[in-house]
Amino acid sequence: MNIDKTNSSSFIQSYQKMQVTPAAKTKPLQKEDELQISNEAKAMFEKNASVDVERQEKIEFLKAQVASGEYKVDAGKVADKVHQFWFDK
């Protein structure tokens, strides 16, 4: 097998010339995306924010119980919920 290296540098130089593009020839930047939220969506978000505060308080209370070792699991309730999930569809 014979490899001819005489023309390989010309290929590299041609490729490098093709990659260089002046900034003036590039496409103009596109306009940035905008987001508009309707008044109805804002009202829904504010309504859910009050629910999230109550939920967060409950979560913090449960975390404190778990951390102190006071949280007790009712095995009967857990078994009932598992049974409902799997068999009472």
N, CA and C of each residue as an Amber inpcrd file, in Angstrom:
protein
   267
   0.8450000  -1.1730000   0.0000000   0.0000000   0.0000000   0.0000000
   0.8900000   1.2360000   0.0000000   0.5370000   2.1920000  -0.8230000
   1.3390000   3.3950000  -0.9540000   0.4740000   4.5970000  -0.5670000
   0.9790000   5.4340000   0.3120000   0.2590000   6.6350000   0.7380000
   0.9930000   7.8370000   0.1850000   0.2710000   8.6550000  -0.5450000
   0.8570000   9.8320000  -1.1620000   0.6240000  11.0270000  -0.2430000
   1.6840000  11.6010000   0.3040000   1.5630000  12.7110000   1.2370000
   1.7560000  14.0660000   0.5690000   1.9290000  14.1030000  -0.6700000
   2.2270000  15.3730000  -1.3240000   1.0340000  16.3080000  -1.3540000
  -0.1890000  15.7720000  -1.4530000  -1.3740000  16.6180000  -1.5630000
  -2.1320000  16.7770000  -0.2430000  -1.7250000  16.1180000   0.8220000
  -2.4960000  16.1480000   2.0610000  -2.5070000  17.5280000   2.6980000
  -1.4220000  18.2730000   2.6080000  -1.3870000  19.6000000   3.2250000
  -2.3280000  20.5640000   2.5120000  -2.5340000  20.3960000   1.2360000
  -3.4430000  21.2830000   0.5140000  -4.8890000  21.0490000   0.9550000
  -5.2320000  19.7990000   1.2810000  -6.5770000  19.5180000   1.7790000
  -6.8040000  20.1880000   3.1240000  -5.8150000  20.1180000   3.9940000
  -5.9480000  20.7170000   5.3220000  -6.0780000  22.2230000   5.1980000
  -5.2690000  22.8390000   4.3580000  -5.3330000  24.2880000   4.1940000
  -6.6800000  24.7090000   3.6070000  -7.2040000  23.9560000   2.6820000
  -8.4960000  24.2780000   2.0920000  -9.6000000  24.1840000   3.1320000
  -9.5390000  23.1720000   3.9590000 -10.5450000  22.9760000   4.9960000
 -10.4780000  24.0990000   6.0210000  -9.2930000  24.4960000   6.4060000
  -9.1420000  25.5720000   7.3770000  -9.6650000  26.8960000   6.8200000
  -9.4710000  27.1410000   5.5640000  -9.9660000  28.3670000   4.9410000
 -11.4880000  28.3950000   4.9150000 -12.1040000  27.2260000   4.7440000
 -13.5600000  27.1650000   4.6910000 -14.1780000  27.4310000   6.0580000
 -13.5190000  27.0620000   7.1410000 -14.0770000  27.2240000   8.4690000
 -14.0610000  28.6750000   8.9420000 -13.1300000  29.4640000   8.4880000
 -13.0280000  30.8520000   8.9240000 -14.0720000  31.6750000   8.1800000
 -15.0090000  32.2440000   8.9450000 -16.0170000  33.1030000   8.3410000
 -15.9930000  34.4400000   9.0570000 -15.9900000  35.4990000   8.3270000
 -15.9900000  36.8170000   8.9660000 -17.3120000  37.0650000   9.6850000
 -17.2670000  37.8740000  10.7130000 -18.4540000  38.1570000  11.5210000
 -19.5060000  38.9120000  10.7130000 -19.0940000  39.6490000   9.7160000
 -20.0350000  40.4370000   8.9250000 -20.9580000  39.5460000   8.0880000
 -20.5010000  38.3570000   7.7290000 -21.2970000  37.4870000   6.8820000
 -22.2240000  36.5670000   7.6670000 -22.1310000  36.5530000   8.9840000
 -22.9960000  35.6940000   9.7760000 -24.4060000  36.2580000   9.7970000
 -25.3430000  35.4020000  10.1110000 -26.7410000  35.8070000  10.1500000
 -26.9750000  36.7470000  11.3290000 -27.8970000  37.6690000  11.1890000
 -28.2000000  38.5510000  12.3130000 -28.8220000  37.7470000  13.4540000
 -28.5730000  38.1950000  14.6630000 -29.0980000  37.5000000  15.8250000
 -30.6160000  37.5370000  15.8290000 -31.1940000  36.4460000  16.2850000
 -32.6440000  36.3780000  16.3510000 -33.1310000  37.1240000  17.5790000
 -34.3480000  37.5310000  17.5100000 -34.9650000  38.2190000  18.6310000
 -35.1320000  37.2310000  19.7890000 -34.9770000  37.7070000  21.0150000
 -35.1060000  36.8350000  22.1760000 -36.5540000  36.4160000  22.3550000
 -36.7430000  35.2280000  22.9370000 -38.0760000  34.7240000  23.2190000
 -38.7090000  35.5240000  24.3470000 -40.0060000  35.6620000  24.2870000
 -40.7380000  36.3650000  25.3260000 -41.8160000  35.4570000  25.8790000
 -42.1280000  35.6500000  27.1350000 -43.1440000  34.8630000  27.7960000
 -44.1690000  35.8140000  28.3920000 -45.4210000  35.5620000  28.0810000
 -46.4950000  36.3730000  28.6420000 -47.4440000  35.4380000  29.3800000
 -47.7380000  35.7860000  30.6300000 -48.6190000  34.9700000  31.4620000
 -49.9460000  35.7030000  31.5950000 -51.0260000  34.9800000  31.3270000
 -52.3470000  35.5970000  31.3900000 -52.7390000  35.8790000  32.8350000
 -53.7250000  36.7360000  33.0030000 -54.2160000  37.0750000  34.3320000
 -54.8310000  35.8590000  35.0170000 -55.4940000  34.9870000  34.2420000
 -56.0820000  33.7820000  34.8030000 -54.9930000  32.8590000  35.3650000
 -53.8990000  32.7300000  34.6400000 -52.8050000  31.8790000  35.0960000
 -52.1650000  32.4570000  36.3570000 -52.0380000  33.7810000  36.4120000
 -51.4840000  34.4150000  37.6090000 -52.3840000  34.1630000  38.8090000
 -53.6960000  34.2460000  38.6120000 -54.6420000  34.0060000  39.7060000
 -54.5550000  32.5560000  40.1820000 -54.4240000  31.6230000  39.2470000
 -54.2980000  30.2190000  39.6290000 -53.0200000  29.9900000  40.4360000
 -51.9400000  30.6460000  40.0440000 -50.6770000  30.4900000  40.7560000
 -50.7830000  31.0320000  42.1730000 -51.4080000  32.1930000  42.3320000
 -51.5620000  32.7790000  43.6570000 -52.4480000  31.9110000  44.5420000
 -53.4760000  31.2990000  43.9550000 -54.3620000  30.4120000  44.7090000
 -53.5780000  29.2030000  45.2040000 -52.7410000  28.6350000  44.3560000
 -51.9550000  27.4530000  44.7250000 -50.8390000  27.7980000  45.7060000
 -50.4010000  29.0470000  45.7210000 -49.3240000  29.4360000  46.6320000
 -49.7670000  29.2910000  48.0830000 -51.0270000  29.6170000  48.3920000
 -51.5050000  29.4820000  49.7680000 -51.5850000  28.0070000  50.1660000
 -51.9490000  27.1510000  49.2450000 -51.9950000  25.7120000  49.5220000
 -50.5830000  25.1940000  49.7590000 -49.6210000  25.6820000  48.9940000
 -48.2370000  25.2450000  49.1510000 -47.6850000  25.6160000  50.5290000
 -48.0920000  26.7570000  51.0760000 -47.6270000  27.1670000  52.3950000
 -48.1430000  26.1850000  53.4490000 -49.4210000  25.8280000  53.3610000
 -49.9920000  24.8720000  54.3000000 -49.3070000  23.5130000  54.1800000
 -49.0580000  23.0920000  52.9670000 -48.3980000  21.8020000  52.7440000
 -46.9840000  21.8260000  53.2990000 -46.2760000  22.9240000  53.0890000
 -44.9050000  23.0390000  53.5780000 -44.8650000  22.9990000  55.1080000
 -45.8470000  23.6270000  55.7620000 -45.9280000  23.5880000  57.2230000
 -46.1330000  22.1540000  57.7150000 -47.0030000  21.4050000  57.0410000
 -47.2540000  20.0200000  57.4170000 -45.9930000  19.1720000  57.2330000
 -45.2800000  19.3970000  56.1440000 -44.0440000  18.6640000  55.8730000
 -43.0110000  18.9490000  56.9510000 -42.8690000  20.2230000  57.3330000
 -41.9050000  20.5820000  58.3720000 -42.2740000  19.9330000  59.7090000
 -43.5720000  19.8830000  60.0130000 -44.0350000  19.2480000  61.2410000
 -43.6870000  17.7580000  61.2420000 -43.9390000  17.0820000  60.1340000
 -43.6200000  15.6570000  60.0260000 -42.1110000  15.4070000  60.0990000
 -41.3210000  16.2760000  59.4740000 -39.8630000  16.1410000  59.5410000
 -39.3740000  16.2550000  60.9810000 -39.9610000  17.2010000  61.7220000
 -39.5660000  17.3840000  63.1170000 -39.9230000  16.1430000  63.9430000
 -41.0930000  15.5670000  63.6800000 -41.4870000  14.3530000  64.3920000
 -40.5480000  13.1940000  64.0820000 -40.1900000  13.0300000  62.8320000
 -39.2850000  11.9470000  62.4300000 -37.9130000  12.1540000  63.0680000
 -37.4300000  13.4010000  63.0480000 -36.1130000  13.6860000  63.6000000
 -36.0520000  13.4290000  65.1020000 -37.1500000  13.7140000  65.7980000
 -37.1570000  13.5230000  67.2510000 -37.5170000  12.0930000  67.6580000
 -37.9790000  11.2910000  66.7020000 -38.3360000   9.9100000  66.9970000
 -39.7580000   9.7430000  67.5050000 -40.5670000  10.7870000  67.4110000
 -41.9470000  10.7360000  67.8850000 -42.9370000  10.2440000  66.8340000
 -42.5120000  10.1520000  65.5740000 -43.4160000   9.7640000  64.4910000
 -43.6620000   8.2700000  64.5460000 -44.9220000   7.8930000  64.5970000
 -45.2990000   6.4820000  64.6460000 -46.0980000   6.1380000  63.3900000
 -45.7940000   5.0150000  62.8060000 -46.4760000   4.5470000  61.5990000
 -47.5630000   3.5680000  62.0140000 -48.7840000   3.7870000  61.5180000
 -49.8930000   2.8650000  61.7720000 -49.8740000   1.8020000  60.6720000
 -49.4140000   0.6260000  61.0150000 -49.2460000  -0.4430000  60.0310000
 -50.5750000  -0.8350000  59.3990000 -51.6570000  -0.7590000  60.1440000
 -52.9710000  -1.0980000  59.5990000 -53.3970000  -0.1570000  58.4890000
 -53.1750000   1.1400000  58.6980000 -53.5270000   2.1170000  57.6640000
 -52.6740000   1.9240000  56.4100000 -51.3970000   1.6450000  56.6120000
 -50.5050000   1.4200000  55.4700000 -50.9690000   0.1970000  54.6910000
 -51.3100000  -0.8670000  55.3780000 -51.7630000  -2.0850000  54.7070000
 -53.0650000  -1.8470000  53.9580000 -53.9960000  -1.0760000  54.5650000
 -55.2520000  -0.7550000  53.8820000 -55.0050000   0.0340000  52.6030000
 -54.1260000   1.0170000  52.6540000 -53.8390000   1.8420000  51.4680000
 -53.1680000   1.0170000  50.3710000 -52.2720000   0.1290000  50.7550000
 -51.6090000  -0.7320000  49.7660000 -52.6360000  -1.6540000  49.1240000
 -53.5290000  -2.1980000  49.9270000 -54.5600000  -3.0900000  49.4030000
 -55.4940000  -2.3350000  48.4580000 -55.8860000  -1.1320000  48.8280000
 -56.7550000  -0.3240000  47.9670000 -56.0590000  -0.0080000  46.6420000
 -54.7960000   0.3160000  46.7200000 -54.0550000   0.6810000  45.5090000
 -53.9690000  -0.4910000  44.5400000 -53.6770000  -1.6840000  45.0490000
 -53.4410000  -2.8070000  44.1830000 -54.6980000  -3.5920000  43.7880000
 -55.6960000  -3.6390000  44.6610000 -56.8210000  -4.5290000  44.3900000
 -58.1580000  -3.8270000  44.1960000 -58.3180000  -2.6090000  44.6520000
 -59.6180000  -1.9320000  44.5430000 -59.5990000  -0.8540000  43.4670000
 -59.0720000  -1.1770000  42.3150000 -59.0080000  -0.1930000  41.2400000
 -60.3410000   0.0010000  40.6890000
